[in-house]
Short mmCIF file of C-alpha atoms and ligand atoms in Angstrom, two decimals:
data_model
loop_
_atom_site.label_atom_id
_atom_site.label_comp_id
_atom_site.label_asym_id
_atom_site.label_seq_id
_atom_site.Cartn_x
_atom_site.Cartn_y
_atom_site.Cartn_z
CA UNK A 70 -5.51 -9.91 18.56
CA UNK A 71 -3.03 -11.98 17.72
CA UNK A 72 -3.29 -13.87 13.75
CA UNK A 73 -2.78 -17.61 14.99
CA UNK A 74 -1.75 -20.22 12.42
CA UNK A 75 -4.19 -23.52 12.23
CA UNK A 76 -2.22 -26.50 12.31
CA UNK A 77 -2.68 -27.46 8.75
CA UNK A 78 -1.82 -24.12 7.81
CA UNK A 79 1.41 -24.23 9.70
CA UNK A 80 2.08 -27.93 8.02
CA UNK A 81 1.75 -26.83 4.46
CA UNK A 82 4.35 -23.44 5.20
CA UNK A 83 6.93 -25.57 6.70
CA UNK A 84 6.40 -28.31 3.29
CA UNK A 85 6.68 -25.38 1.29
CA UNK A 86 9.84 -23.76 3.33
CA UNK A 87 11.50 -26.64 2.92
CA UNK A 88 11.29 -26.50 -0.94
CA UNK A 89 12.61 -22.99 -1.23
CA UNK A 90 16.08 -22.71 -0.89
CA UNK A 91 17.60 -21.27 2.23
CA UNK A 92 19.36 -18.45 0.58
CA UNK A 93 16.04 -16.78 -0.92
CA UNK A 94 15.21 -15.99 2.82
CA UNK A 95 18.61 -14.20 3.61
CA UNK A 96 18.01 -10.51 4.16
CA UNK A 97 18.51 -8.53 0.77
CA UNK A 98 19.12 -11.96 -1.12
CA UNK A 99 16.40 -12.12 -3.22
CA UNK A 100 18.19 -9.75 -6.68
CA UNK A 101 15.56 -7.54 -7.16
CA UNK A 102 14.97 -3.68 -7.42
CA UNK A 103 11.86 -1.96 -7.60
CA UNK A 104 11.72 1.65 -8.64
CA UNK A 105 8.78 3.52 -8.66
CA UNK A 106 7.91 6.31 -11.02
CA UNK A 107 5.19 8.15 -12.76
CA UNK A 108 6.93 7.56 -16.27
CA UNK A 109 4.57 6.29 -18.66
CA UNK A 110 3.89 7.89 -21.38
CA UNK A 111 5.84 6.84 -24.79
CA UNK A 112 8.63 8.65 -24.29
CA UNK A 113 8.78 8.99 -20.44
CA UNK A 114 8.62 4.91 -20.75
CA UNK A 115 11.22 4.62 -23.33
CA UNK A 116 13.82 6.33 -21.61
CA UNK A 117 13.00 4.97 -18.16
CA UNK A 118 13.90 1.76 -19.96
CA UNK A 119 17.41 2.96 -20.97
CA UNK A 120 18.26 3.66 -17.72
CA UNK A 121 16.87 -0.12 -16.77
CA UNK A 122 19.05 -1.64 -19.81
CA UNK A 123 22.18 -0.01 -18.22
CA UNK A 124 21.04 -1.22 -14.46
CA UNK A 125 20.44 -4.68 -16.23
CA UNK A 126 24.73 -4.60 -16.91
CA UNK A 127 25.53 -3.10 -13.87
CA UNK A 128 23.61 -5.54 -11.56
CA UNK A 129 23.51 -8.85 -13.22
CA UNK A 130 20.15 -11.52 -13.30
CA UNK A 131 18.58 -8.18 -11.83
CA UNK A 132 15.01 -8.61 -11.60
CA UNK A 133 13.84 -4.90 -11.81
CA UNK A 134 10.27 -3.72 -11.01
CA UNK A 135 8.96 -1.23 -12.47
CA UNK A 136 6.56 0.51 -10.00
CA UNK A 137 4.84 3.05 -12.20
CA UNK A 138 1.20 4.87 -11.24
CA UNK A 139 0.22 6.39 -14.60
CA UNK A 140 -0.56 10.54 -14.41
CA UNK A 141 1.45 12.86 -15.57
CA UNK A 142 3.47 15.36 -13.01
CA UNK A 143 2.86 12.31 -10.44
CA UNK A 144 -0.31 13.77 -8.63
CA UNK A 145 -1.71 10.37 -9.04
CA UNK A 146 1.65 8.59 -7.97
CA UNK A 147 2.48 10.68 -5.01
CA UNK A 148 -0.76 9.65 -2.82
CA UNK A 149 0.26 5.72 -3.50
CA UNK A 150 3.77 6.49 -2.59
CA UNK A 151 3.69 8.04 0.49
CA UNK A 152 0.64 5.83 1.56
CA UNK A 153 3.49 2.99 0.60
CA UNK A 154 6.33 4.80 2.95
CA UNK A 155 4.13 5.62 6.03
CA UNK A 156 3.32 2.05 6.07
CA UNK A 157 6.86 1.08 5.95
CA UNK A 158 6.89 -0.43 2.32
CA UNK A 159 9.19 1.51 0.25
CA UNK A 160 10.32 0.78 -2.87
CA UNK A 161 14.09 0.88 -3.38
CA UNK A 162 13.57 4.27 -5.16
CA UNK A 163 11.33 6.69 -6.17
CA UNK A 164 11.34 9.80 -8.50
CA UNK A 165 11.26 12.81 -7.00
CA UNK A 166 11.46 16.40 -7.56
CA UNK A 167 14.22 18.57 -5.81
CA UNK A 168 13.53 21.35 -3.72
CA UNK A 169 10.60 21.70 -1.39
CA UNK A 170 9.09 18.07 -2.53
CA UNK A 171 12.70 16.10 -1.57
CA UNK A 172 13.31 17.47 1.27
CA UNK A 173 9.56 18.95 2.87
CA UNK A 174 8.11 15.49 1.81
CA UNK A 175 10.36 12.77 2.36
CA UNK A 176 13.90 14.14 4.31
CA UNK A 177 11.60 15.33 6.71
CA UNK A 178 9.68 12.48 7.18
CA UNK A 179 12.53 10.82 7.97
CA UNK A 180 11.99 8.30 4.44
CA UNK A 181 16.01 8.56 3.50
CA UNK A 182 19.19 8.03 3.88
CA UNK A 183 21.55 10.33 2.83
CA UNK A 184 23.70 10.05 0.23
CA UNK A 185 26.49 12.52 0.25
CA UNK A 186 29.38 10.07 0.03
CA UNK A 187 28.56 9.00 -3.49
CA UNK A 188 28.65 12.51 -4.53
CA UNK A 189 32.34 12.34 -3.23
CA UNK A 190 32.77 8.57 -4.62
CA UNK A 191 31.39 8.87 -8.08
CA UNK A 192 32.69 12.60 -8.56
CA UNK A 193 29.03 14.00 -8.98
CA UNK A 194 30.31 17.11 -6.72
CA UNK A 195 32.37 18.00 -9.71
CA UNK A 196 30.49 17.59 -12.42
CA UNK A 197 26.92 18.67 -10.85
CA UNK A 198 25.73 22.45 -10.87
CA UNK A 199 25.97 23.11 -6.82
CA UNK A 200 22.73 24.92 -7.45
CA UNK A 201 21.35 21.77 -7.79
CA UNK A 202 22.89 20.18 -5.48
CA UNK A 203 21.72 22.49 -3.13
CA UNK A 204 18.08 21.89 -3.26
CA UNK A 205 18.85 18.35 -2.32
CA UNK A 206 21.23 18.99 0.78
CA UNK A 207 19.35 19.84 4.40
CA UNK A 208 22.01 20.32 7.09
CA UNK A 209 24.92 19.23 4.88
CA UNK A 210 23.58 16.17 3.77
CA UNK A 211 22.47 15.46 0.40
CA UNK A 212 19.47 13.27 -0.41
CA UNK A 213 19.08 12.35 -3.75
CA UNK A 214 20.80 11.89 -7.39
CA UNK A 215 19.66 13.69 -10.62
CA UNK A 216 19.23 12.24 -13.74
CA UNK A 217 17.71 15.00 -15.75
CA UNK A 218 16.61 18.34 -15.80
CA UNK A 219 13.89 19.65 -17.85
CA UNK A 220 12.94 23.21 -18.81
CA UNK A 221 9.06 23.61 -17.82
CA UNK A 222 8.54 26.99 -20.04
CA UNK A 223 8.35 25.73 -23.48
CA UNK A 224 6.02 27.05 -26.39
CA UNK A 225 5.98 23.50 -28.72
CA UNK A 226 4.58 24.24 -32.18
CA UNK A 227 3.49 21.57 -35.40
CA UNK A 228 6.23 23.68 -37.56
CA UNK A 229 4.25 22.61 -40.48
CA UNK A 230 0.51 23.80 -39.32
CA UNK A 231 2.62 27.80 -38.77
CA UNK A 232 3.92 27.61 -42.05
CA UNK A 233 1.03 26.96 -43.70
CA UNK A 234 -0.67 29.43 -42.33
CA UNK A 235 2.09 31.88 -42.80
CA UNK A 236 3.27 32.07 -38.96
CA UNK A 237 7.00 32.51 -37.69
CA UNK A 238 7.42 31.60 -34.07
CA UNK A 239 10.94 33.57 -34.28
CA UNK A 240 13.36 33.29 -31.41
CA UNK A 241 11.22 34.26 -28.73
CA UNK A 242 7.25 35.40 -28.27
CA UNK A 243 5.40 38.27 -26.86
CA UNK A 244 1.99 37.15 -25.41
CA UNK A 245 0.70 40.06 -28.10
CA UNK A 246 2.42 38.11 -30.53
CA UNK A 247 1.15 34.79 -29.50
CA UNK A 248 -2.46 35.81 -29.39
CA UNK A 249 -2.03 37.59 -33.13
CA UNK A 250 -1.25 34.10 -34.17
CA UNK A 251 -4.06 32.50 -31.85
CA UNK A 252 -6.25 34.69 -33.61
CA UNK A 253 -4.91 33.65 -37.24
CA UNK A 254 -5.18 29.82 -36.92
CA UNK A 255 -8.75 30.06 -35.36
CA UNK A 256 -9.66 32.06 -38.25
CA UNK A 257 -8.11 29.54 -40.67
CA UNK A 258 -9.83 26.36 -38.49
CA UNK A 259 -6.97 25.23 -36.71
CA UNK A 260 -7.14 25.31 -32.73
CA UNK A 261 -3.90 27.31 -31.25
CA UNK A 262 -3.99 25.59 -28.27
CA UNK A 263 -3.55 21.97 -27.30
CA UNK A 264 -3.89 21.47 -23.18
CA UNK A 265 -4.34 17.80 -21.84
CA UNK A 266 -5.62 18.82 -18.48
CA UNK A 267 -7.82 15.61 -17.33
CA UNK A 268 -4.72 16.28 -14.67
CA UNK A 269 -5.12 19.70 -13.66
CA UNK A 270 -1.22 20.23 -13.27
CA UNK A 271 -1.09 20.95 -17.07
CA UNK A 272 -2.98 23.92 -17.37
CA UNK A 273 -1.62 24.79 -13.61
CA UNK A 274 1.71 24.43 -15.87
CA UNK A 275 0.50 27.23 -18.41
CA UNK A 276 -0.73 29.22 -16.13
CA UNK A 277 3.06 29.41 -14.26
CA UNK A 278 4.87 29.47 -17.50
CA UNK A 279 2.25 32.96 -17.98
CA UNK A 280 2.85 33.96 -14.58
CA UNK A 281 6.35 34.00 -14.84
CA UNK A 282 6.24 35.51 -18.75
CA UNK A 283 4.60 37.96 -16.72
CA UNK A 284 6.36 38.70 -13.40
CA UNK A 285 9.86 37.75 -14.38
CA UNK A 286 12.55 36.25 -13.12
CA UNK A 287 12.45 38.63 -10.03
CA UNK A 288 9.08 38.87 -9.85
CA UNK A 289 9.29 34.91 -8.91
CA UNK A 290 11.58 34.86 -6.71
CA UNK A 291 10.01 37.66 -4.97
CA UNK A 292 6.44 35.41 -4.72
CA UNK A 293 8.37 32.18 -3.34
CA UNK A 294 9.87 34.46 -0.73
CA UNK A 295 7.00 36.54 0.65
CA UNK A 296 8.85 39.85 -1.12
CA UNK A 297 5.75 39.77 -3.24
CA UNK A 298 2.07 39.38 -2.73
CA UNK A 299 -0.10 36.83 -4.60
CA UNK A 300 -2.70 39.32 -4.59
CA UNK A 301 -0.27 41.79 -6.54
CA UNK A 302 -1.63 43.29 -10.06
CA UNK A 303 0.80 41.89 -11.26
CA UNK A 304 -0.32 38.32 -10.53
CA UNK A 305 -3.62 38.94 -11.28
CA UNK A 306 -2.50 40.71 -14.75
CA UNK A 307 -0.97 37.18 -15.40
CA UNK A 308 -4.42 35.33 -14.51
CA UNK A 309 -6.32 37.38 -17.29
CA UNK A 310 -3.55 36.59 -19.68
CA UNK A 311 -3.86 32.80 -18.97
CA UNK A 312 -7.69 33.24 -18.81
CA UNK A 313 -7.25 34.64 -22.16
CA UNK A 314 -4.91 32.24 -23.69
CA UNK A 315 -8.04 29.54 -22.54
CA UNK A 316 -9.99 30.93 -24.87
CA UNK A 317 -7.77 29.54 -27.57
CA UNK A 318 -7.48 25.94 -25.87
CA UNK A 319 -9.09 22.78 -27.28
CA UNK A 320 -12.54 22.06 -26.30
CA UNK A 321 -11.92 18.64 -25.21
CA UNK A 322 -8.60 19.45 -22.80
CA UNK A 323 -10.62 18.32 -19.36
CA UNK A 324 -10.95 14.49 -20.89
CA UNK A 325 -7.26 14.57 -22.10
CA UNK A 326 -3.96 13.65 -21.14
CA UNK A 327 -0.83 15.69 -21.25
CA UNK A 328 0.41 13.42 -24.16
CA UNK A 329 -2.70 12.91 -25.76
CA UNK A 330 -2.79 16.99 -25.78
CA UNK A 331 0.93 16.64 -27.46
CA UNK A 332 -0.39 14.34 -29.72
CA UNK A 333 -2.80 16.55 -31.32
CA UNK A 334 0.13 19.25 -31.68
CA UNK A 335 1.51 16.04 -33.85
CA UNK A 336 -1.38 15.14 -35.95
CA UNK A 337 -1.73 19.46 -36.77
CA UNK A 338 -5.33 19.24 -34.98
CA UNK A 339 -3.76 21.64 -32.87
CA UNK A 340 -0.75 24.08 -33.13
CA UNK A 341 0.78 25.00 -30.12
CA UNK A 342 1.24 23.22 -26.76
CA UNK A 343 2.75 25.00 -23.37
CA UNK A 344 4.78 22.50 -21.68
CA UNK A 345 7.98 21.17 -19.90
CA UNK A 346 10.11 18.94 -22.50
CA UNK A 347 8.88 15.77 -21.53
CA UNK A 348 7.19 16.91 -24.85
CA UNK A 349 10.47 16.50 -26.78
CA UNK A 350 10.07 12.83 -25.59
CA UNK A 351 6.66 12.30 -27.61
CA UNK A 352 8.17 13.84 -30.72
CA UNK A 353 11.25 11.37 -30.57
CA UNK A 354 9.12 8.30 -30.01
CA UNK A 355 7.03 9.72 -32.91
CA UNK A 356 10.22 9.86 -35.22
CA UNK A 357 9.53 13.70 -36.30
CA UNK A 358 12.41 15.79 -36.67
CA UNK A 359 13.39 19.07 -34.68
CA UNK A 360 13.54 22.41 -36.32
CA UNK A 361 11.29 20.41 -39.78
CA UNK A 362 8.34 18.77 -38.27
CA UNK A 363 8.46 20.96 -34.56
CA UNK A 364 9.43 23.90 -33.42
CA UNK A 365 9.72 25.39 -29.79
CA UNK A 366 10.13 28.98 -28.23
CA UNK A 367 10.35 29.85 -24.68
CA UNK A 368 6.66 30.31 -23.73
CA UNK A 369 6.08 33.98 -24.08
CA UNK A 370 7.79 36.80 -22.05
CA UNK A 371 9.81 33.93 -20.77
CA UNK A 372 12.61 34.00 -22.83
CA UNK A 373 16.51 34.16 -20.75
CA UNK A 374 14.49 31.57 -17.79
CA UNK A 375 14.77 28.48 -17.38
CA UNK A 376 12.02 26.72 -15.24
CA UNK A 377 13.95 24.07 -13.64
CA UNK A 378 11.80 20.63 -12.84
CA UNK A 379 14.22 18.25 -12.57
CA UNK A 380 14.01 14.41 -12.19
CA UNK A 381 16.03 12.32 -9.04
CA UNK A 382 16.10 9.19 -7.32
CA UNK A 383 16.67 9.13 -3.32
CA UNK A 384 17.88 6.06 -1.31
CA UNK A 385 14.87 4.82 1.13
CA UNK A 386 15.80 4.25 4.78
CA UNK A 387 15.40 0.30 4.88
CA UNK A 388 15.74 -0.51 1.44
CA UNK A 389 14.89 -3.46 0.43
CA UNK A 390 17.05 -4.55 -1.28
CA UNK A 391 19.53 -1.75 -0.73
CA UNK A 392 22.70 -2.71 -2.55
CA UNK A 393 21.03 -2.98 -5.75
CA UNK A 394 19.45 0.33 -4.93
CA UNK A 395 22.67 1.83 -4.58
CA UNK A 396 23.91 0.52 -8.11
CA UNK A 397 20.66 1.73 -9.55
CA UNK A 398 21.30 5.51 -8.33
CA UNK A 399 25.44 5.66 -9.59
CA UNK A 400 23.78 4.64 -12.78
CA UNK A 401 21.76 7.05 -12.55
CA UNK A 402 24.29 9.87 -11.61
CA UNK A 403 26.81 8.16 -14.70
CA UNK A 404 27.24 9.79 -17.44
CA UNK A 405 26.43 7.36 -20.15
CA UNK A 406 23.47 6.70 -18.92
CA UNK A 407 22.66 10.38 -18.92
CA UNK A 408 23.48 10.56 -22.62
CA UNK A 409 21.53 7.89 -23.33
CA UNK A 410 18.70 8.94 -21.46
CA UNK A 411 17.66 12.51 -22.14
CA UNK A 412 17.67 12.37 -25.98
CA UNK A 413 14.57 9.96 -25.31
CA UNK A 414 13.03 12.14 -22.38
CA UNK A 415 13.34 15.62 -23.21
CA UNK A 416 15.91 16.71 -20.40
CA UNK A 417 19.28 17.63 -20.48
CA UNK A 418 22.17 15.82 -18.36
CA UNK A 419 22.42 16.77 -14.75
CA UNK A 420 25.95 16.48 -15.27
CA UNK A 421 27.45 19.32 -17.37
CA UNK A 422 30.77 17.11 -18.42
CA UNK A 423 28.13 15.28 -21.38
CA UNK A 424 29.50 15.19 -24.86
CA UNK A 425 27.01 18.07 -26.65
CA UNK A 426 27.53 16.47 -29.56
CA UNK A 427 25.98 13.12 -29.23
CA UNK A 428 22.21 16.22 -28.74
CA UNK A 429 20.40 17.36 -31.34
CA UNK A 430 19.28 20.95 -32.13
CA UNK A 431 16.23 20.82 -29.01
CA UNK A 432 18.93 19.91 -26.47
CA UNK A 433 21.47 21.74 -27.35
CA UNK A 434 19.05 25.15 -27.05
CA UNK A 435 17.98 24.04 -23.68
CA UNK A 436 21.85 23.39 -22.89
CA UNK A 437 22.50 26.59 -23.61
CA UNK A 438 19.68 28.35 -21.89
CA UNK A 439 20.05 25.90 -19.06
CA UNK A 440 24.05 27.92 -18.81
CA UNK A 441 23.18 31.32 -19.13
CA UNK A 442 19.63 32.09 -18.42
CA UNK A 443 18.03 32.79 -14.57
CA UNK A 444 16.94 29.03 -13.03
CA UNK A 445 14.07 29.36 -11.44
CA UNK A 446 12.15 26.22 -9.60
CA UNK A 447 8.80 25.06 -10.64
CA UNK A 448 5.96 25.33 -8.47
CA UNK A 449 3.69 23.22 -10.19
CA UNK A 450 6.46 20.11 -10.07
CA UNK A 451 6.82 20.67 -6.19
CA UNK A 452 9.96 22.22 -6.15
CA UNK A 453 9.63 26.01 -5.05
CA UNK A 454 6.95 25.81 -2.86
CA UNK A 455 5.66 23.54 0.11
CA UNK A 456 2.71 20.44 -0.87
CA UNK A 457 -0.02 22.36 0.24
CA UNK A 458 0.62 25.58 -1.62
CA UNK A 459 1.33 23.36 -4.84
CA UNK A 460 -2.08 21.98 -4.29
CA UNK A 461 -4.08 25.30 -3.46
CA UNK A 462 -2.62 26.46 -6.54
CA UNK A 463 -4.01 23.15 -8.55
CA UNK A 464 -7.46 24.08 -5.98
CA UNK A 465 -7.52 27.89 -7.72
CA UNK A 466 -7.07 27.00 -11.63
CA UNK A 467 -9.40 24.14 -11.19
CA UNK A 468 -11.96 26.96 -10.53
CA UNK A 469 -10.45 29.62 -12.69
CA UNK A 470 -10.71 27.61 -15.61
CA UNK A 471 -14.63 27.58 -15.14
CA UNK A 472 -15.38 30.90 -13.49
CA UNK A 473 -12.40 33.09 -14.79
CA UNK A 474 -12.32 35.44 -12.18
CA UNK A 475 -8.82 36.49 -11.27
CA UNK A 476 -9.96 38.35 -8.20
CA UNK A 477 -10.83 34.90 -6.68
CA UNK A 478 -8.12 33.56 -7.73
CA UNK A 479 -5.29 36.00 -6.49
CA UNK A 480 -7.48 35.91 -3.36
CA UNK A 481 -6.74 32.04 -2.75
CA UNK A 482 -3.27 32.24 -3.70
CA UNK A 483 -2.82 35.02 -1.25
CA UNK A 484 -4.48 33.09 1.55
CA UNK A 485 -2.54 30.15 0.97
CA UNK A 486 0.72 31.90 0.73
CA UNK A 487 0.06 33.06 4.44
CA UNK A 488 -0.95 29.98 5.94
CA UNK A 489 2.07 27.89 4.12
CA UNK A 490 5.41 27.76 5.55
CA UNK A 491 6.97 28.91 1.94
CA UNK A 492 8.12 32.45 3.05
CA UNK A 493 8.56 32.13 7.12
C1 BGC B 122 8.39 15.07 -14.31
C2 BGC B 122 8.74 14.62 -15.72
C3 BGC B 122 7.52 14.00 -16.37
C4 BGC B 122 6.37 14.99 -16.33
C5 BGC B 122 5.10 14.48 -16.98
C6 BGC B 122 7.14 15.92 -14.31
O1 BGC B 122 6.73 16.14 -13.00
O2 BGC B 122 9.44 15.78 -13.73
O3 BGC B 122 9.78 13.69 -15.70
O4 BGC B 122 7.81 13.59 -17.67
O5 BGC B 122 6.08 15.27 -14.98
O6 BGC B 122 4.72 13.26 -16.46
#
């Protein structure tokens, strides 16, 4: 059927056409950009906001709007998104994460354009790791810009709640060691454990970071590549240890947040948190101090990996409004913006040519690991595994966490690894 204007109707559009000027109805006149995130929390909203300020100069009388769907890790954002790009609405960007979740997702949908020649224009192919570059490019073509990379497997501590009950973190953590000092602080009152999983990617999160402590960097790459079974004792090993480490969790984690679990590490209700450094960002908007008021190790048995979820922006096929889109991603990929950003978010610099010394003591650690240590992708963040493995994996700790049996649970990770597309 066709949608037929009534006659008054049609009167009242052409009175109000003629009051608008003609220029507002020229394609891609109207100067606005909308980017669409899942950056809301303190300090994911106060550095999306430098990265606006510096968009603001580049672009200017931009209207930006900022698209955000609350929900840590973006489960809640991604359903809104790609309900927005199958019905032809994009925004002019979106966060994504490289890997499997760029390029399964959205390349293959057919959502962007490439964007290869600003690598070559703005020098990006110089100053970006090409393993990161890689897990953007699909048939030489590369889809999206980075502006920060996080390190998933971090052990965040109230530095102040440890001391006081005679605990040193030291430079890295044995799970025997960490559950010696679970064991302490539950003695003395304090809960070890602060998880936020009212979005079930944050305790997904600690069970990875144990996987991996567990597995190693080997052992993962094996599991994303079909070397290694799911069902392998090893894997399961790592389920009892994160079924153990629950034990040690605060009661309330199902009703909270990611940040709200962070903000109990703050306020010493809690002492440790596992987490990426988006973490670092709710210290900094907190004003406490690294190395005095928190502390961080790599989550145990982790220590010389780095698990990589990093943070991009991709140009949408029909854009609309794609010039300013384009302006919003070489800000992205600049390099002040960069410095300005991460201090605020908890990443480091996609770009390695940064000046280390505008960091503090956090980023200059992750810098450092970030050079030297094994980069592995996350699979909780969507990068080293397909959607629907990264969502049977959310399907198995969801039960885990209330029945604890690891048999199940390799058992659905194994079946899922065999009917995804991860490993053919
Ligand atoms: C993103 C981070 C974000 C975190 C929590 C991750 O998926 O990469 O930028 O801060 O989720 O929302």
């Amino acid at each position: 059927m066709k949608l037929k204007l009534r006659p008054p109707l049609t009167g009242l559009l052409l009175l109000l056409a003629a009051q608008i000027p003609f220029s507002a109805f020229a394609a891609g006149g109207d100067n606005k950009l909308e980017i669409f995130s899942w950056w809301t929390s303190g300090g994911e909203a106060a550095a999306l906001d430098t990265l606006f300020a510096a968009t603001k100069k580049a672009i200017p009388g931009v209207e930006i709007i900022n698209a955000t769907v609350a929900g840590g890790g973006g489960s809640a954002a991604r359903p809104v998104l790609q309900a927005r790009l199958a019905g032809g609405n994009p925004p002019d960007s979106w966060q994504i994460h490289p890997g499997w979740e760029l390029l399964g997702q959205y390349v293959a949908a057919n959502y962007c354009e490439p964007i290869t020649d600003l690598y070559k224009s703005e020098g990006w192919d110089k100053v970006v790791p090409k393993g990161l570059i890689d897990l953007m490019t699909k048939d030489g073509n590369t889809y999206a810009v980075l502006v920060g990379v996080h390190r998933g497997n971090v052990l965040w501590y109230n530095k102040k709640v440890l001391q006081k009950n005679g605990i040193n973190a030291g430079d890295k953590m044995t799970f025997d060691e960490f559950f010696a000092a679970a064991e302490k602080l539950k003695a003395a009152g304090v809960t070890p454990l602060a998880v936020g999983d009212s979005g079930i990617w944050a305790t997904a999160q600690l069970f990875e970071n144990t996987l991996l402590g567990t597995v190693g960097p080997q052992g993962w790459t094996d599991l994303f590549t079909g070397k290694m079974a799911w069902d392998d004792p090893k894997v399961k090993q790592a389920a009892e240890t994160y079924g153990k480490m629950l034990a040690y969790q605060n009661s309330d984690h199902s009703a909270l947040t990611w940040d709200q679990a962070v903000k109990a590490v703050i306020e010493g209700r809690c002492a440790f948190t596992s987490m990426g450094d988006w973490t670092y960002g709710e210290f900094a908007k907190a004003k406490l101090k690294d190395k005095e008021d928190f502390g961080w190790v790599s989550h145990p048995g982790t220590d010389g990996a780095f698990i990589v979820v990093s943070d991009g922006f991709p140009l949408p096929k029909n854009a609309p409004h794609r010039q300013n889109a384009i302006s919003w991603l070489k800000v992205c990929g600049s390099k002040e913006a960069q410095e300005a950003f991460s201090p605020l978010k908890g990443s480091i610099p996609a770009r390695t040519d940064v000046d280390k010394s505008k960091f503090g003591p956090y980023h200059n650690w992750s810098m450092q690991s970030f050079a030297k240590d094994a980069l592995l992708p996350s699979c909780v963040h969507g990068e080293a595994a397909p959607a629907a493995f990264q969502q049977a994996l959310n399907d198995a700790v969801t039960t885990f966490v209330v029945d604890k049996n690891a048999d199940t649970f390799v058992k659905a990770l194994a079946q899922a690894a065999k009917d995804s597309e991860m490993a053919k």
